[in-house]
Coordinates of C-alpha atoms and ligand atoms in Angstrom, one line a residue:
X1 CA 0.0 0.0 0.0
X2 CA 1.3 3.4 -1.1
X3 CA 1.3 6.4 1.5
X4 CA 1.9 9.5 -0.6
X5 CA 3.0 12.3 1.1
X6 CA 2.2 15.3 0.8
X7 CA 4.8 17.8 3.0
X8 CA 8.3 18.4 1.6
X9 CA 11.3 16.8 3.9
X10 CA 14.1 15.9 2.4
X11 CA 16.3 12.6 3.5
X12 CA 18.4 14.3 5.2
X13 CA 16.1 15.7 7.5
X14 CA 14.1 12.5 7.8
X15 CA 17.3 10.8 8.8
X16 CA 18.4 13.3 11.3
X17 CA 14.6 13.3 13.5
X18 CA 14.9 9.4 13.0
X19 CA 18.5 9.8 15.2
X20 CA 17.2 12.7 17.1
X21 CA 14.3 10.4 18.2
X22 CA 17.0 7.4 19.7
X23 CA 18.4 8.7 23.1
X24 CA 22.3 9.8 23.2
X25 CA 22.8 9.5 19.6
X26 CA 25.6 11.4 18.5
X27 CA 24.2 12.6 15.2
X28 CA 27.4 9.9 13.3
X29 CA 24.8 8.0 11.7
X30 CA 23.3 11.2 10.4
X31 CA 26.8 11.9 9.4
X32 CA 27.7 8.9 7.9
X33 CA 24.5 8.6 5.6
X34 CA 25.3 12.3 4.5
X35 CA 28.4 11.1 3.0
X36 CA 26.6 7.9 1.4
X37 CA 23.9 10.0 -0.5
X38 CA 26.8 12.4 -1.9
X39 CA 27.9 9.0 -3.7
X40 CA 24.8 8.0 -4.2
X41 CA 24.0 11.6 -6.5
X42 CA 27.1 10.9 -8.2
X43 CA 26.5 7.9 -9.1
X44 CA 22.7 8.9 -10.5
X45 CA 24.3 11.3 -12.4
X46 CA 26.6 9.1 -14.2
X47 CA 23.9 6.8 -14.7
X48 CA 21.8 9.6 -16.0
X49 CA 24.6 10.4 -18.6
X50 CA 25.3 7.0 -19.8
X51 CA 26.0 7.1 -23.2
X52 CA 27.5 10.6 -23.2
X53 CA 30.1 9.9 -20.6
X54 CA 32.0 7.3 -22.0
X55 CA 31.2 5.3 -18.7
X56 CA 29.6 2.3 -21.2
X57 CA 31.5 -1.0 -21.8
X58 CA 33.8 -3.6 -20.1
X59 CA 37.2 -2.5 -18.0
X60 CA 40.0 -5.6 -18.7
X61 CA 39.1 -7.3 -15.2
X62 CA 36.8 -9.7 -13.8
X63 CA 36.0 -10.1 -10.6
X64 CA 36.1 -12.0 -7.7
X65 CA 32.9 -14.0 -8.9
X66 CA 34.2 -14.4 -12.2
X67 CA 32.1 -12.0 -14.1
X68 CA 33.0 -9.3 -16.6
X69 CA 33.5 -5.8 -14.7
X70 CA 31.9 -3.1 -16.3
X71 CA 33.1 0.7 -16.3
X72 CA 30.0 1.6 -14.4
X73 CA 30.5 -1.1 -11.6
X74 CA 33.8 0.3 -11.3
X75 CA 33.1 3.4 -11.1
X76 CA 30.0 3.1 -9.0
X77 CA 32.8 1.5 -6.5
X78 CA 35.4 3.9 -6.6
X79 CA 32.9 6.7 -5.8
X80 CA 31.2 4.9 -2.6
X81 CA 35.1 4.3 -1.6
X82 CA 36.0 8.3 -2.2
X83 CA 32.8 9.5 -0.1
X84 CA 33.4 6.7 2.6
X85 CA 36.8 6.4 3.4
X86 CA 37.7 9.8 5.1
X87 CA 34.8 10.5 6.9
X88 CA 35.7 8.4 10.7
X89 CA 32.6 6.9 10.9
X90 CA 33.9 3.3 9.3
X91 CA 35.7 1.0 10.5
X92 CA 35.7 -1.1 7.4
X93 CA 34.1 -1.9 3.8
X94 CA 32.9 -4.8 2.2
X95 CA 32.1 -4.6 -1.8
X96 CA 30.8 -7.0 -4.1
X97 CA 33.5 -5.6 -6.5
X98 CA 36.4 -6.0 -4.2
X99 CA 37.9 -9.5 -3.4
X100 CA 39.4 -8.8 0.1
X101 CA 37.8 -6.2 3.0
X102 CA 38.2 -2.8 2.0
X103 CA 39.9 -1.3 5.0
X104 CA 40.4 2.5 5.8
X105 CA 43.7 4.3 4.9
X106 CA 45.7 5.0 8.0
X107 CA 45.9 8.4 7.7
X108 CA 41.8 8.8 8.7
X109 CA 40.1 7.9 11.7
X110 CA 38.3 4.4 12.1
X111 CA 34.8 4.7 13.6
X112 CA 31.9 2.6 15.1
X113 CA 30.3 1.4 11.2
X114 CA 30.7 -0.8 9.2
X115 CA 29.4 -0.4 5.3
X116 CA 28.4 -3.6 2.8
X117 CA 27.5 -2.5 -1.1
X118 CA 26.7 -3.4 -4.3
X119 CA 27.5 -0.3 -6.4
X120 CA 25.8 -1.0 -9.1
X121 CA 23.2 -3.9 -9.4
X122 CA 22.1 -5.3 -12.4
X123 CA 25.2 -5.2 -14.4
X124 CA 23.8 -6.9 -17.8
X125 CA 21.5 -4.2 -18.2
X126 CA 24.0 -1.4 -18.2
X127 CA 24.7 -1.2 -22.0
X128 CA 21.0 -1.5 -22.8
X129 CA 19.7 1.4 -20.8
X130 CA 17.8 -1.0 -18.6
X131 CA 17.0 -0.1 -15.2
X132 CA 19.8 -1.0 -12.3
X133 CA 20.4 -0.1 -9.2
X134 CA 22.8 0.3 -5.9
X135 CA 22.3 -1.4 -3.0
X136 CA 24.0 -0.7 0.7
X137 CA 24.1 -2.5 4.1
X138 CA 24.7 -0.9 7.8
X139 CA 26.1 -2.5 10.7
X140 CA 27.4 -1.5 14.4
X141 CA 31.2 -3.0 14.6
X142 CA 31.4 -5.8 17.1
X143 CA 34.9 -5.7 17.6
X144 CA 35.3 -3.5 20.8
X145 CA 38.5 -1.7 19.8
X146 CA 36.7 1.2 18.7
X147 CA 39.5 2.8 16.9
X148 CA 41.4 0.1 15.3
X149 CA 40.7 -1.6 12.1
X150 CA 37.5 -3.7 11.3
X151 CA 38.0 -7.0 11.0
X152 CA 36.0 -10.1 9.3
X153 CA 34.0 -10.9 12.4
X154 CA 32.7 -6.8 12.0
X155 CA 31.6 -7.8 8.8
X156 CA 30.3 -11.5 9.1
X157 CA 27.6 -10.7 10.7
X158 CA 23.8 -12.3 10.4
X159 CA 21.1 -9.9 8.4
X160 CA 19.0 -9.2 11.5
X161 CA 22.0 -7.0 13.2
X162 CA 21.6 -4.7 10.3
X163 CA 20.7 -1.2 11.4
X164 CA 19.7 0.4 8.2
X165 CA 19.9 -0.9 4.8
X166 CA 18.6 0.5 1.0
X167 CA 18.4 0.0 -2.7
X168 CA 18.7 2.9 -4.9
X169 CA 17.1 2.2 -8.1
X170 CA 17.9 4.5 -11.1
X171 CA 14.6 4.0 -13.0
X172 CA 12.2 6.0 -15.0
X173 CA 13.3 8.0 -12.0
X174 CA 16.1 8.1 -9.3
X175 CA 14.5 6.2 -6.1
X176 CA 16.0 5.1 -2.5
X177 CA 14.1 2.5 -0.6
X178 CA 15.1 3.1 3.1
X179 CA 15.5 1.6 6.6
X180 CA 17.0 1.8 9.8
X181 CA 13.8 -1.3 11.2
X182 CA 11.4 1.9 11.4
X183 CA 9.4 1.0 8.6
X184 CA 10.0 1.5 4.9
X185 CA 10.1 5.0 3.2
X186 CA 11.4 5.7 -0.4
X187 CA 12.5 8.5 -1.7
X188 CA 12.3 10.5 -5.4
X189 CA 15.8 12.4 -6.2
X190 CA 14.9 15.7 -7.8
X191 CA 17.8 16.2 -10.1
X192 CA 17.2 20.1 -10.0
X193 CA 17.7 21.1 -6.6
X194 CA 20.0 17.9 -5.8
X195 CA 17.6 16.3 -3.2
X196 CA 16.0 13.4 -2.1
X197 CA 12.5 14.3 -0.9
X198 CA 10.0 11.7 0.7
X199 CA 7.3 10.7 -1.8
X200 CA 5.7 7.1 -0.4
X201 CA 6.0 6.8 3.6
X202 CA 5.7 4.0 5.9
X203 CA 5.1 1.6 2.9
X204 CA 3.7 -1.7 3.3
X205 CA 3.8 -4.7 0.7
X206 CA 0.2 -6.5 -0.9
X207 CA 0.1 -10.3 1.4
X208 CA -0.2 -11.7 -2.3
X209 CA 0.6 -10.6 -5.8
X210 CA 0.0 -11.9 -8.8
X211 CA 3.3 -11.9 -10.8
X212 CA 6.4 -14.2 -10.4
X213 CA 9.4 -13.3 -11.3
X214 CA 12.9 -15.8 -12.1
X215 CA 14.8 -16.8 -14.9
X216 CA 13.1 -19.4 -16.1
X217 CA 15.6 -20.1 -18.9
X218 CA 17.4 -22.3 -16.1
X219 CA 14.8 -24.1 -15.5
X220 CA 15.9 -27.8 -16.7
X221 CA 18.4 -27.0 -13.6
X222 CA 15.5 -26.7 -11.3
X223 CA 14.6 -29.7 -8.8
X224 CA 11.1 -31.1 -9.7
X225 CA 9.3 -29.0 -6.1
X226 CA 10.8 -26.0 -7.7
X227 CA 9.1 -27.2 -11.4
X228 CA 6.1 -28.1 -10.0
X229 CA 5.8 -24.6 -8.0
X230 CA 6.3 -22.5 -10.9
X231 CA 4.0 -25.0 -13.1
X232 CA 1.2 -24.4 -10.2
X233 CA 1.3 -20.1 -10.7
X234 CA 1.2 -20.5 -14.3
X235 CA -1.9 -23.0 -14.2
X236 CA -5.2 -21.3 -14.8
X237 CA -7.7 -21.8 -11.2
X238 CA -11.2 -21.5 -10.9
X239 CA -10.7 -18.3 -8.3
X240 CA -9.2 -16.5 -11.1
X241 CA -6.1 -16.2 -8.7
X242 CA -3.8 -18.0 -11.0
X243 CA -2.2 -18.1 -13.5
X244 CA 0.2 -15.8 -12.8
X245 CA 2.5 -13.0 -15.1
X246 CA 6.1 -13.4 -15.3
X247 CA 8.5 -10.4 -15.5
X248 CA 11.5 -10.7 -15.1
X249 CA 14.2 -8.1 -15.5
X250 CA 17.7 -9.4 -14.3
X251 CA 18.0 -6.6 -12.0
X252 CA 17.0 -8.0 -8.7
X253 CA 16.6 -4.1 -7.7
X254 CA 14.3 -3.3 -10.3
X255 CA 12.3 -6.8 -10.1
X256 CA 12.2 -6.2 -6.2
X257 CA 10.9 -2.8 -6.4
X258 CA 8.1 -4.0 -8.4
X259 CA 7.5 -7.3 -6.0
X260 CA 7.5 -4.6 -3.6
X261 CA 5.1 -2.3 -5.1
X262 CA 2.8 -4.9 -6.9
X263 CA 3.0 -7.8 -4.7
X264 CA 4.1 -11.2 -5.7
X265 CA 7.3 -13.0 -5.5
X266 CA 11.0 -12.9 -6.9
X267 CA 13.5 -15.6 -7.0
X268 CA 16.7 -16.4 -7.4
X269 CA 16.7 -20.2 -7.1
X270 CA 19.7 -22.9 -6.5
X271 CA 19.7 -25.3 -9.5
X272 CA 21.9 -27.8 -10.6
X273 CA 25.3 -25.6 -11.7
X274 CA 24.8 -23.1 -8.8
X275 CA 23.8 -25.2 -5.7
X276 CA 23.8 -21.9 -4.1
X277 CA 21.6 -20.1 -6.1
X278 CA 23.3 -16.4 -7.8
X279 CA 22.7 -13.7 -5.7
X280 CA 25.2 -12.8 -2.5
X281 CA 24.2 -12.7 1.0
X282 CA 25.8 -10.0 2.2
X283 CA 25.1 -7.1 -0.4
X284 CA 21.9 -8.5 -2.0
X285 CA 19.9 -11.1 0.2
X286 CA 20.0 -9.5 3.8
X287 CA 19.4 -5.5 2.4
X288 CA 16.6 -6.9 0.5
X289 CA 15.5 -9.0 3.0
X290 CA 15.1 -6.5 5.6
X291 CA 13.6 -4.0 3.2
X292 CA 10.8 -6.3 2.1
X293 CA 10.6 -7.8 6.0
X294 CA 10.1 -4.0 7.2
X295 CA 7.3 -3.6 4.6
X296 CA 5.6 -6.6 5.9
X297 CA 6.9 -9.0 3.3
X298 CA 8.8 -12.3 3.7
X299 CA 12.5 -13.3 2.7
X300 CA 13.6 -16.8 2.4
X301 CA 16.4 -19.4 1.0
X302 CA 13.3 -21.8 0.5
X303 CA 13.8 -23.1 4.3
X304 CA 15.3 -20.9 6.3
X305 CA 14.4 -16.9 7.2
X306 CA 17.5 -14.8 5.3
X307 CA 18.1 -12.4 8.2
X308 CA 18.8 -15.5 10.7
X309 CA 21.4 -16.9 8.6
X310 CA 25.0 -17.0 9.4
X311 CA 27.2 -16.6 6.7
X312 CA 30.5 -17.8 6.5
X313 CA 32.9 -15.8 3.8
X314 CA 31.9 -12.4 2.7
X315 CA 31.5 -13.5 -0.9
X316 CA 29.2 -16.3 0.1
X317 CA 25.5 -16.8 -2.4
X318 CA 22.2 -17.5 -0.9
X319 CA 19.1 -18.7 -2.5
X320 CA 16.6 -16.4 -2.6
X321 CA 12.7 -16.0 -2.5
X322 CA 11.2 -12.7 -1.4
X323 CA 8.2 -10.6 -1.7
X324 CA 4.7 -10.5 -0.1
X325 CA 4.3 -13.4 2.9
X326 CA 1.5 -16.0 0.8
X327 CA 4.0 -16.0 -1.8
X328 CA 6.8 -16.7 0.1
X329 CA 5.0 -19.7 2.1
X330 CA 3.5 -21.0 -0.7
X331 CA 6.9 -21.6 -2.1
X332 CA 7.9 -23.3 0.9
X333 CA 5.4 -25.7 1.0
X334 CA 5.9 -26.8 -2.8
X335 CA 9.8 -26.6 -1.7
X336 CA 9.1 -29.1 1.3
X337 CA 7.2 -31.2 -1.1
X338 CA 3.7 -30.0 -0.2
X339 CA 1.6 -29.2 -3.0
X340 CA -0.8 -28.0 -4.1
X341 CA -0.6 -26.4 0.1
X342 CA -4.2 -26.9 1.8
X343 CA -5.4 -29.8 -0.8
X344 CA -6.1 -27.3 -3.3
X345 CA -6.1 -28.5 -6.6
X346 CA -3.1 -27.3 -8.8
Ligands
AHM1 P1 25.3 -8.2 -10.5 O1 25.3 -7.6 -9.1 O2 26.7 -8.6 -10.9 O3 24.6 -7.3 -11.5 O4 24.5 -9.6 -10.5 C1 23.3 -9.8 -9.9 C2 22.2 -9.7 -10.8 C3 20.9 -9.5 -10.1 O5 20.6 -8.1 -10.1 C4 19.9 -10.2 -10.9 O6 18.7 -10.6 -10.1 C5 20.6 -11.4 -11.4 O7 22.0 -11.0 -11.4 C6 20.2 -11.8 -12.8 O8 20.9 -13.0 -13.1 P2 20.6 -13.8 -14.4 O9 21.1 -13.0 -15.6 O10 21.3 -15.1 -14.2 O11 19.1 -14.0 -14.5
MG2 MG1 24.2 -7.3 -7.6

């Protein structure tokens, strides 16, 4: 369900009542986020000139998961690394780009955060001017030397101890989805005065949708519950509930926001050549998960609740299936082997 709003506050103000609201907070976290929307405008303005800025195409590297890095990616990481590293809030970085931890240069102060990203999400779609998106991860640091360097255990942490997390997507218009566990509030960059104003508040996902979205083209990978699930929403029932539409964009961002929106569910499967499924724990699954949890929804690997589990390398994938709760159960059951759930006929 959408709330429009109607008053003008920008994110920055929004952000500063939610930390003026928690007793004894310093204003860092106001801080901190100030520097992550400065990369965040950059990087929407790149993404707004693609085409023009010679920002298009592959660099010579792949990275750590084997895949083709593209300028943009690059890019995208360099600039959350140039708004990040000076600012003494951090105490350590974790990129989907970036093999190894990204710690701070000496020469700057370590602080109490630590900061997971995705710079730029959806990487296929970059040279086709189809929609991607950033994604970013908050955590408190657990290791109690508060002014030495992170380590692996600050960053290894399960998805529930995430303090704030969002997804900008760079759509028909510039969006950030947004959470510190307060609810969910998005909001619309205006390009002109270089601001972030609140245009949906407090937003809260449809229990069921009626659109699934996964790349089906990997289906003969599938196991036969995973089959026989997506078999069930395409088959035609006498409710006029099913069958269901498929979309499917290969951004997760952009086929989240619409789960989000719309209702439904999105999934990113284990099959037979990926037993873990595609998409990375720490910079897509638990972001997502709490966005979509927050907004009433439901995030799963097909057994277990995302944000419990523990994950064991920074790099490490997760299956993933996430949007509004019926979805998410109903894939569970097939998963488990009960179909069609309640005796209903498939
Ligand atoms: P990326 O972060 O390198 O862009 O990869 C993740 C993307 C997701 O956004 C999307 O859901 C998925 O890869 C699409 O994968 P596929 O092309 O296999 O369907
Ligand atoms: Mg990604």
């Amino acid at each position: 369900m959408r709330m429009r709003v109607s008053k003008l506050v920008t994110i920055e103000r929004h952000i500063a009542e939610e930390e003026h609201a928690h007793k004894g907070a310093s204003g860092e976290f106001s801080r901190l986020m100030r520097d992550m929307l400065l990369a965040i405008r950059l990087i929407s303005r790149d993404v707004r000139r693609a085409g023009l800025n010679d920002v298009l195409g592959i660099t010579d590297g792949t990275n750590v998961h084997g895949e083709q890095v593209k300028k943009l990616d690059m890019l995208a990481h360099d600039t959350i690394f140039r708004a990040m590293d000076h600012g003494g809030h951090l105490c350590v970085m974790a990129s989907e780009e970036s093999e190894e931890l990204i710690m701070i240069p000496p020469e700057y102060a370590r602080g109490k955060y630590v900061l997971l990203f995705d710079p730029l999400d959806g990487s296929s779609n970059i040279d086709v001017n189809v929609t991607i998106g950033t994604i970013f991860s908050i955590y408190h640091r657990v290791t109690p030397d508060y002014v030495g360097d992170g380590t692996l255990e600050d960053v290894l942490q399960p998805g529930s101890r995430q303090i704030a997390a969002g997804y900008v997507c760079y759509g028909s218009s510039t969006q950030l989805v947004y959470t510190t566990g307060n609810g969910v509030d998005i909001f619309t960059y205006d390009p002109t005065i270089g601001e972030f104003l609140l245009s949906d508040e407090k937003i809260q996902m449809p229990n069921r949708g009626k659109c699934y979205s996964v790349n089906e083209g990997n289906s003969s990978k599938w196991d036969d519950n995973l089959k026989k699930y997506i078999d069930y929403l395409k088959t035609p029932s006498a409710d006029k509930r099913r069958p269901y539409s498929l979309r499917y964009v290969g951004t997760s961002i952009a086929d989240l926001h619409r789960t989000i929106m719309y209702g439904g569910i999105f999934m990113y499967p284990a099959d037979k050549s990926n037993p873990k499924g595609k998409l990375r724990m720490m910079y897509e699954c638990n972001p997502l998960a709490m966005i979509v949890e927050q907004a009433g929804g439901m995030a799963s690997d097909g057994v277990h609740r995302i944000l419990d589990k523990r994950p064991g390398s920074i790099h490490e994938r997760s299956p993933l299936f996430i949007g509004s709760k019926d979805d998410v159960l109903e894939a569970e059951a097939f998963l488990r082997g009960e179909f069609p759930p309640g005796g209903e006929e498939a």
